[in-house]
Amino acid sequence: MIEGMPAVIFGLITIFYLTDWPHQAKWLPNDERAWLTSQLDRERQAKQSIGLHRILQAFRHREVILLALTYFFIVSSVYGFTFWLPSIIKKASGSSNLRVSLISAVPYCVGLIAILLVGWSSDRTRERRWHTALPMIAASVGLILAVTFQDRLVLSVGMFCLAAAGIYAYCPGFWSLPTSFLSGTAAAASIGLINSVGNLGGYAGPHVVGYLSTHTGSFFGGVLYLSLSALVAAGLVLSIRAAKSDKLQFVDAPSPFGRGPG
């Protein structure tokens, strides 16, 4: 109930504060309202004739496929880490459930700081690929070292902190990549595809760790899989070419608020 209350509160605020259409948003400056309204009208007209073609074209786009595969391996690592971290710490330390819960919270605190710092750096430099790849490399290194030194609790938790920093800090850079070469309905559809394919990794990661730990009696093999998944994700994202010439879009209207980061 405690975790659900913020969602309920902000949901109620959203109902009364956010509007259905830009022209109803009194909190937007007049020029921004006019630009958004015009942009939406032009996109609606464009997609009547070329929407399906653009969406299918986006689905065949090399970078969209690479991003979907990248996200599969990222989510595999994220979910595997989240599901099995307490069990790994419990087995390594033999501590009580309360102490295990407290220890398990430490890496997430580090991850929170990392996602803010990496997001700030990515926006400041307007660089996305390395701000996604380097966190995943850090996650890969942290995971394998954590399970290698699991008999030394402090060192192992420190490596899990490194892994958590990477596992969560990838987010700002990664989700800025699709709109660096896609826009309009093509971007929306492709982001949905990337998210759908990627979330299959949420099934794979925890199950692979569970299967390997059950059949080997050790978490090493499962965490090795998570580490390799993070490394593969880093390699895939570095192979992405987000060239401006590849950008798929419906309209090319100037924005009153300038070019955003990406």
mmCIF file of C-alpha atoms in Angstrom:
data_model
loop_
_atom_site.group_PDB
_atom_site.id
_atom_site.type_symbol
_atom_site.label_atom_id
_atom_site.label_comp_id
_atom_site.label_asym_id
_atom_site.label_seq_id
_atom_site.Cartn_x
_atom_site.Cartn_y
_atom_site.Cartn_z
ATOM 1 C CA MET A 1 0.000 0.000 0.000
ATOM 2 C CA ILE A 2 2.862 2.374 0.816
ATOM 3 C CA GLU A 3 4.421 1.830 -2.621
ATOM 4 C CA GLY A 4 1.063 2.295 -4.359
ATOM 5 C CA MET A 5 0.029 5.541 -2.662
ATOM 6 C CA PRO A 6 2.343 7.872 -4.665
ATOM 7 C CA ALA A 7 0.953 6.459 -7.920
ATOM 8 C CA VAL A 8 -2.627 7.050 -6.726
ATOM 9 C CA ILE A 9 -1.889 10.592 -5.547
ATOM 10 C CA PHE A 10 -0.027 11.645 -8.679
ATOM 11 C CA GLY A 11 -2.646 9.914 -10.820
ATOM 12 C CA LEU A 12 -5.370 12.093 -9.300
ATOM 13 C CA ILE A 13 -3.240 15.209 -9.778
ATOM 14 C CA THR A 14 -2.666 14.223 -13.403
ATOM 15 C CA ILE A 15 -6.406 13.935 -14.082
ATOM 16 C CA PHE A 16 -7.007 17.547 -13.078
ATOM 17 C CA TYR A 17 -3.716 19.110 -14.207
ATOM 18 C CA LEU A 18 -2.893 17.540 -17.574
ATOM 19 C CA THR A 19 -5.084 18.222 -20.591
ATOM 20 C CA ASP A 20 -6.126 16.089 -23.543
ATOM 21 C CA TRP A 21 -4.883 18.542 -26.169
ATOM 22 C CA PRO A 22 -2.128 21.179 -26.305
ATOM 23 C CA HIS A 23 -4.593 24.010 -27.042
ATOM 24 C CA GLN A 24 -6.242 23.305 -23.664
ATOM 25 C CA ALA A 25 -2.973 23.607 -21.730
ATOM 26 C CA LYS A 26 -3.115 27.069 -20.182
ATOM 27 C CA TRP A 27 0.253 26.456 -18.505
ATOM 28 C CA LEU A 28 2.018 26.387 -21.905
ATOM 29 C CA PRO A 29 3.167 29.650 -23.547
ATOM 30 C CA ASN A 30 1.045 30.681 -26.533
ATOM 31 C CA ASP A 31 3.788 30.023 -29.097
ATOM 32 C CA GLU A 32 4.408 26.509 -27.772
ATOM 33 C CA ARG A 33 0.674 25.723 -27.767
ATOM 34 C CA ALA A 34 0.361 26.909 -31.353
ATOM 35 C CA TRP A 35 3.423 24.948 -32.495
ATOM 36 C CA LEU A 36 2.294 21.707 -30.841
ATOM 37 C CA THR A 37 -1.222 22.029 -32.251
ATOM 38 C CA SER A 38 0.134 22.662 -35.745
ATOM 39 C CA GLN A 39 2.609 19.793 -35.453
ATOM 40 C CA LEU A 40 -0.062 17.313 -34.370
ATOM 41 C CA ASP A 41 -2.379 18.396 -37.196
ATOM 42 C CA ARG A 42 0.370 17.926 -39.777
ATOM 43 C CA GLU A 43 1.306 14.506 -38.395
ATOM 44 C CA ARG A 44 -2.319 13.372 -38.467
ATOM 45 C CA GLN A 45 -2.605 14.422 -42.107
ATOM 46 C CA ALA A 46 0.679 12.749 -43.025
ATOM 47 C CA LYS A 47 -0.024 9.403 -41.405
ATOM 48 C CA GLN A 48 -3.303 9.032 -43.292
ATOM 49 C CA SER A 49 -1.298 8.418 -46.457
ATOM 50 C CA ILE A 50 2.125 7.174 -45.334
ATOM 51 C CA GLY A 51 1.713 6.086 -41.719
ATOM 52 C CA LEU A 52 1.691 2.343 -42.316
ATOM 53 C CA HIS A 53 4.639 2.573 -44.700
ATOM 54 C CA ARG A 54 6.664 4.589 -42.210
ATOM 55 C CA ILE A 55 5.907 2.248 -39.328
ATOM 56 C CA LEU A 56 6.878 -0.834 -41.325
ATOM 57 C CA GLN A 57 9.966 0.971 -42.568
ATOM 58 C CA ALA A 58 10.904 1.787 -38.983
ATOM 59 C CA PHE A 59 10.451 -1.846 -37.930
ATOM 60 C CA ARG A 60 12.943 -2.872 -40.621
ATOM 61 C CA HIS A 61 15.386 -0.143 -39.659
ATOM 62 C CA ARG A 62 18.759 -1.580 -38.670
ATOM 63 C CA GLU A 63 19.043 0.579 -35.567
ATOM 64 C CA VAL A 64 15.560 -0.331 -34.342
ATOM 65 C CA ILE A 65 16.407 -4.031 -34.530
ATOM 66 C CA LEU A 66 19.712 -3.446 -32.736
ATOM 67 C CA LEU A 67 18.004 -1.411 -30.016
ATOM 68 C CA ALA A 68 15.420 -4.153 -29.479
ATOM 69 C CA LEU A 69 18.164 -6.771 -29.125
ATOM 70 C CA THR A 70 20.162 -4.451 -26.875
ATOM 71 C CA TYR A 71 17.185 -3.927 -24.608
ATOM 72 C CA PHE A 72 16.544 -7.679 -24.424
ATOM 73 C CA PHE A 73 20.001 -8.262 -22.960
ATOM 74 C CA ILE A 74 19.786 -5.178 -20.727
ATOM 75 C CA VAL A 75 16.465 -6.231 -19.223
ATOM 76 C CA SER A 76 17.731 -9.781 -18.837
ATOM 77 C CA SER A 77 20.549 -8.443 -16.648
ATOM 78 C CA VAL A 78 18.317 -5.999 -14.766
ATOM 79 C CA TYR A 79 15.630 -8.517 -13.858
ATOM 80 C CA GLY A 80 18.088 -11.274 -13.067
ATOM 81 C CA PHE A 81 19.964 -8.923 -10.754
ATOM 82 C CA THR A 82 16.792 -7.648 -9.074
ATOM 83 C CA PHE A 83 15.233 -11.069 -8.513
ATOM 84 C CA TRP A 84 18.302 -12.897 -7.255
ATOM 85 C CA LEU A 85 20.396 -10.306 -5.404
ATOM 86 C CA PRO A 86 18.860 -11.009 -1.959
ATOM 87 C CA SER A 87 19.241 -14.772 -2.427
ATOM 88 C CA ILE A 88 22.872 -14.420 -3.478
ATOM 89 C CA ILE A 89 23.651 -12.223 -0.473
ATOM 90 C CA LYS A 90 21.727 -14.571 1.815
ATOM 91 C CA LYS A 91 23.733 -17.575 0.645
ATOM 92 C CA ALA A 92 27.036 -15.706 0.851
ATOM 93 C CA SER A 93 26.489 -14.159 4.285
ATOM 94 C CA GLY A 94 24.121 -16.515 6.076
ATOM 95 C CA SER A 95 22.586 -13.421 7.672
ATOM 96 C CA SER A 96 19.024 -12.909 8.863
ATOM 97 C CA ASN A 97 16.357 -11.825 6.404
ATOM 98 C CA LEU A 98 16.302 -8.327 7.902
ATOM 99 C CA ARG A 99 20.057 -7.892 7.531
ATOM 100 C CA VAL A 100 19.954 -9.284 3.994
ATOM 101 C CA SER A 101 17.239 -6.756 3.105
ATOM 102 C CA LEU A 102 19.307 -3.890 4.483
ATOM 103 C CA ILE A 103 22.449 -5.026 2.671
ATOM 104 C CA SER A 104 20.501 -5.513 -0.573
ATOM 105 C CA ALA A 105 19.284 -1.919 -0.401
ATOM 106 C CA VAL A 106 22.815 -0.498 -0.580
ATOM 107 C CA PRO A 107 23.425 -1.233 -4.301
ATOM 108 C CA TYR A 108 20.111 0.396 -5.220
ATOM 109 C CA CYS A 109 21.116 3.597 -3.417
ATOM 110 C CA VAL A 110 24.297 3.642 -5.493
ATOM 111 C CA GLY A 111 22.237 2.981 -8.623
ATOM 112 C CA LEU A 112 20.023 5.981 -7.842
ATOM 113 C CA ILE A 113 23.029 8.290 -7.655
ATOM 114 C CA ALA A 114 24.539 6.784 -10.813
ATOM 115 C CA ILE A 115 21.435 7.250 -12.947
ATOM 116 C CA LEU A 116 21.279 10.938 -12.025
ATOM 117 C CA LEU A 117 24.969 11.532 -12.733
ATOM 118 C CA VAL A 118 25.021 9.623 -16.018
ATOM 119 C CA GLY A 119 21.815 11.295 -17.167
ATOM 120 C CA TRP A 120 23.279 14.713 -16.407
ATOM 121 C CA SER A 121 26.506 13.865 -18.232
ATOM 122 C CA SER A 122 24.652 12.470 -21.248
ATOM 123 C CA ASP A 123 22.530 15.604 -21.596
ATOM 124 C CA ARG A 124 25.502 17.905 -21.069
ATOM 125 C CA THR A 125 27.598 16.196 -23.747
ATOM 126 C CA ARG A 126 24.655 15.116 -25.939
ATOM 127 C CA GLU A 127 26.282 11.718 -26.282
ATOM 128 C CA ARG A 128 24.135 8.591 -25.927
ATOM 129 C CA ARG A 129 25.859 5.407 -27.082
ATOM 130 C CA TRP A 130 28.828 5.477 -24.713
ATOM 131 C CA HIS A 131 26.587 6.666 -21.882
ATOM 132 C CA THR A 132 24.673 3.429 -22.429
ATOM 133 C CA ALA A 133 27.580 1.104 -23.196
ATOM 134 C CA LEU A 134 29.941 2.104 -20.374
ATOM 135 C CA PRO A 135 27.344 1.530 -17.628
ATOM 136 C CA MET A 136 26.630 -1.921 -19.062
ATOM 137 C CA ILE A 137 30.351 -2.724 -19.153
ATOM 138 C CA ALA A 138 30.575 -1.618 -15.518
ATOM 139 C CA ALA A 139 27.597 -3.839 -14.724
ATOM 140 C CA SER A 140 29.241 -6.796 -16.442
ATOM 141 C CA VAL A 141 32.486 -6.359 -14.505
ATOM 142 C CA GLY A 142 30.687 -5.762 -11.217
ATOM 143 C CA LEU A 143 28.492 -8.845 -11.542
ATOM 144 C CA ILE A 144 31.260 -11.301 -12.308
ATOM 145 C CA LEU A 145 33.553 -9.910 -9.596
ATOM 146 C CA ALA A 146 30.738 -9.907 -7.039
ATOM 147 C CA VAL A 147 30.052 -13.608 -7.464
ATOM 148 C CA THR A 148 33.768 -14.412 -7.711
ATOM 149 C CA PHE A 149 34.406 -12.834 -4.294
ATOM 150 C CA GLN A 150 31.115 -13.845 -2.695
ATOM 151 C CA ASP A 151 32.967 -15.378 0.261
ATOM 152 C CA ARG A 152 34.191 -11.850 1.129
ATOM 153 C CA LEU A 153 30.939 -10.062 1.874
ATOM 154 C CA VAL A 154 32.119 -6.444 1.939
ATOM 155 C CA LEU A 155 34.018 -6.770 -1.348
ATOM 156 C CA SER A 156 31.134 -8.658 -2.929
ATOM 157 C CA VAL A 157 28.595 -6.005 -1.925
ATOM 158 C CA GLY A 158 30.935 -3.332 -3.258
ATOM 159 C CA MET A 159 31.007 -5.091 -6.623
ATOM 160 C CA PHE A 160 27.226 -5.412 -6.558
ATOM 161 C CA CYS A 161 27.134 -1.640 -6.042
ATOM 162 C CA LEU A 162 29.217 -1.225 -9.192
ATOM 163 C CA ALA A 163 26.860 -3.588 -11.008
ATOM 164 C CA ALA A 164 23.780 -1.702 -9.801
ATOM 165 C CA ALA A 165 25.292 1.611 -10.869
ATOM 166 C CA GLY A 166 25.704 0.266 -14.390
ATOM 167 C CA ILE A 167 22.438 -1.654 -14.544
ATOM 168 C CA TYR A 168 20.360 1.434 -13.810
ATOM 169 C CA ALA A 169 22.523 4.222 -15.241
ATOM 170 C CA TYR A 170 22.077 2.960 -18.816
ATOM 171 C CA CYS A 171 18.514 4.287 -18.913
ATOM 172 C CA PRO A 172 18.869 8.013 -19.807
ATOM 173 C CA GLY A 173 21.239 7.422 -22.700
ATOM 174 C CA PHE A 174 19.449 4.383 -24.077
ATOM 175 C CA TRP A 175 15.963 5.851 -24.266
ATOM 176 C CA SER A 176 17.296 8.965 -25.972
ATOM 177 C CA LEU A 177 18.643 6.861 -28.846
ATOM 178 C CA PRO A 178 15.385 5.943 -30.674
ATOM 179 C CA THR A 179 14.361 9.571 -31.157
ATOM 180 C CA SER A 180 17.825 10.464 -32.436
ATOM 181 C CA PHE A 181 16.943 8.809 -35.757
ATOM 182 C CA LEU A 182 13.147 8.397 -35.540
ATOM 183 C CA SER A 183 10.278 10.788 -35.014
ATOM 184 C CA GLY A 184 6.509 10.938 -35.193
ATOM 185 C CA THR A 185 4.503 7.717 -35.381
ATOM 186 C CA ALA A 186 7.588 5.812 -36.509
ATOM 187 C CA ALA A 187 9.285 6.692 -33.223
ATOM 188 C CA ALA A 188 6.254 5.793 -31.114
ATOM 189 C CA ALA A 189 5.765 2.430 -32.827
ATOM 190 C CA SER A 190 9.459 1.582 -32.718
ATOM 191 C CA ILE A 191 9.756 2.423 -29.025
ATOM 192 C CA GLY A 192 6.817 0.083 -28.412
ATOM 193 C CA LEU A 193 8.551 -2.652 -30.409
ATOM 194 C CA ILE A 194 11.860 -2.125 -28.592
ATOM 195 C CA ASN A 195 10.104 -2.256 -25.236
ATOM 196 C CA SER A 196 8.089 -5.374 -26.119
ATOM 197 C CA VAL A 197 11.022 -7.368 -27.464
ATOM 198 C CA GLY A 198 13.294 -6.164 -24.697
ATOM 199 C CA ASN A 199 10.945 -7.133 -21.912
ATOM 200 C CA LEU A 200 11.165 -10.753 -23.005
ATOM 201 C CA GLY A 201 14.563 -10.535 -21.342
ATOM 202 C CA GLY A 202 12.711 -10.019 -18.080
ATOM 203 C CA TYR A 203 11.545 -13.603 -18.417
ATOM 204 C CA ALA A 204 14.863 -14.999 -19.605
ATOM 205 C CA GLY A 205 17.206 -13.474 -17.022
ATOM 206 C CA PRO A 206 15.641 -14.699 -13.762
ATOM 207 C CA HIS A 207 14.793 -18.118 -15.216
ATOM 208 C CA VAL A 208 18.294 -18.758 -16.527
ATOM 209 C CA VAL A 209 19.796 -17.829 -13.149
ATOM 210 C CA GLY A 210 17.277 -20.034 -11.342
ATOM 211 C CA TYR A 211 17.833 -22.978 -13.669
ATOM 212 C CA LEU A 212 21.623 -22.834 -13.481
ATOM 213 C CA SER A 213 21.738 -22.316 -9.719
ATOM 214 C CA THR A 214 19.370 -25.256 -9.179
ATOM 215 C CA HIS A 215 21.366 -27.632 -11.373
ATOM 216 C CA THR A 216 24.845 -26.527 -10.304
ATOM 217 C CA GLY A 217 24.256 -25.612 -6.668
ATOM 218 C CA SER A 218 26.005 -22.286 -7.263
ATOM 219 C CA PHE A 219 25.011 -18.830 -8.454
ATOM 220 C CA PHE A 220 28.222 -18.452 -10.446
ATOM 221 C CA GLY A 221 26.859 -19.756 -13.753
ATOM 222 C CA GLY A 222 23.690 -17.690 -13.536
ATOM 223 C CA VAL A 223 25.483 -14.469 -12.658
ATOM 224 C CA LEU A 224 27.986 -15.181 -15.439
ATOM 225 C CA TYR A 225 25.025 -15.229 -17.828
ATOM 226 C CA LEU A 226 23.866 -11.846 -16.491
ATOM 227 C CA SER A 227 27.381 -10.476 -16.850
ATOM 228 C CA LEU A 228 27.665 -11.679 -20.441
ATOM 229 C CA SER A 229 24.211 -10.274 -21.225
ATOM 230 C CA ALA A 230 25.326 -6.839 -20.052
ATOM 231 C CA LEU A 231 28.502 -7.125 -22.125
ATOM 232 C CA VAL A 232 26.572 -8.158 -25.247
ATOM 233 C CA ALA A 233 24.227 -5.196 -24.719
ATOM 234 C CA ALA A 234 27.217 -2.858 -24.594
ATOM 235 C CA GLY A 235 28.591 -4.266 -27.842
ATOM 236 C CA LEU A 236 25.243 -4.007 -29.607
ATOM 237 C CA VAL A 237 24.615 -0.413 -28.604
ATOM 238 C CA LEU A 238 28.070 0.622 -29.813
ATOM 239 C CA SER A 239 27.247 -0.819 -33.235
ATOM 240 C CA ILE A 240 24.303 1.558 -33.620
ATOM 241 C CA ARG A 241 24.654 4.372 -36.125
ATOM 242 C CA ALA A 242 22.250 7.165 -35.267
ATOM 243 C CA ALA A 243 23.020 9.257 -38.334
ATOM 244 C CA LYS A 244 20.805 12.251 -39.061
ATOM 245 C CA SER A 245 20.389 11.120 -42.653
ATOM 246 C CA ASP A 246 18.682 7.942 -41.444
ATOM 247 C CA LYS A 247 16.014 9.807 -39.496
ATOM 248 C CA LEU A 248 12.476 8.689 -40.325
ATOM 249 C CA GLN A 249 9.904 11.395 -39.718
ATOM 250 C CA PHE A 250 6.559 12.674 -40.949
ATOM 251 C CA VAL A 251 7.162 16.410 -40.735
ATOM 252 C CA ASP A 252 10.021 18.825 -40.436
ATOM 253 C CA ALA A 253 8.463 21.808 -38.670
ATOM 254 C CA PRO A 254 10.668 24.176 -36.663
ATOM 255 C CA SER A 255 10.169 24.092 -32.914
ATOM 256 C CA PRO A 256 9.749 27.299 -30.890
ATOM 257 C CA PHE A 257 11.769 25.801 -28.042
ATOM 258 C CA GLY A 258 14.842 24.885 -30.099
ATOM 259 C CA ARG A 259 16.540 21.586 -30.698
ATOM 260 C CA GLY A 260 16.398 19.182 -27.791
ATOM 261 C CA PRO A 261 19.228 16.946 -26.672
ATOM 262 C CA GLY A 262 19.850 13.834 -28.728
#
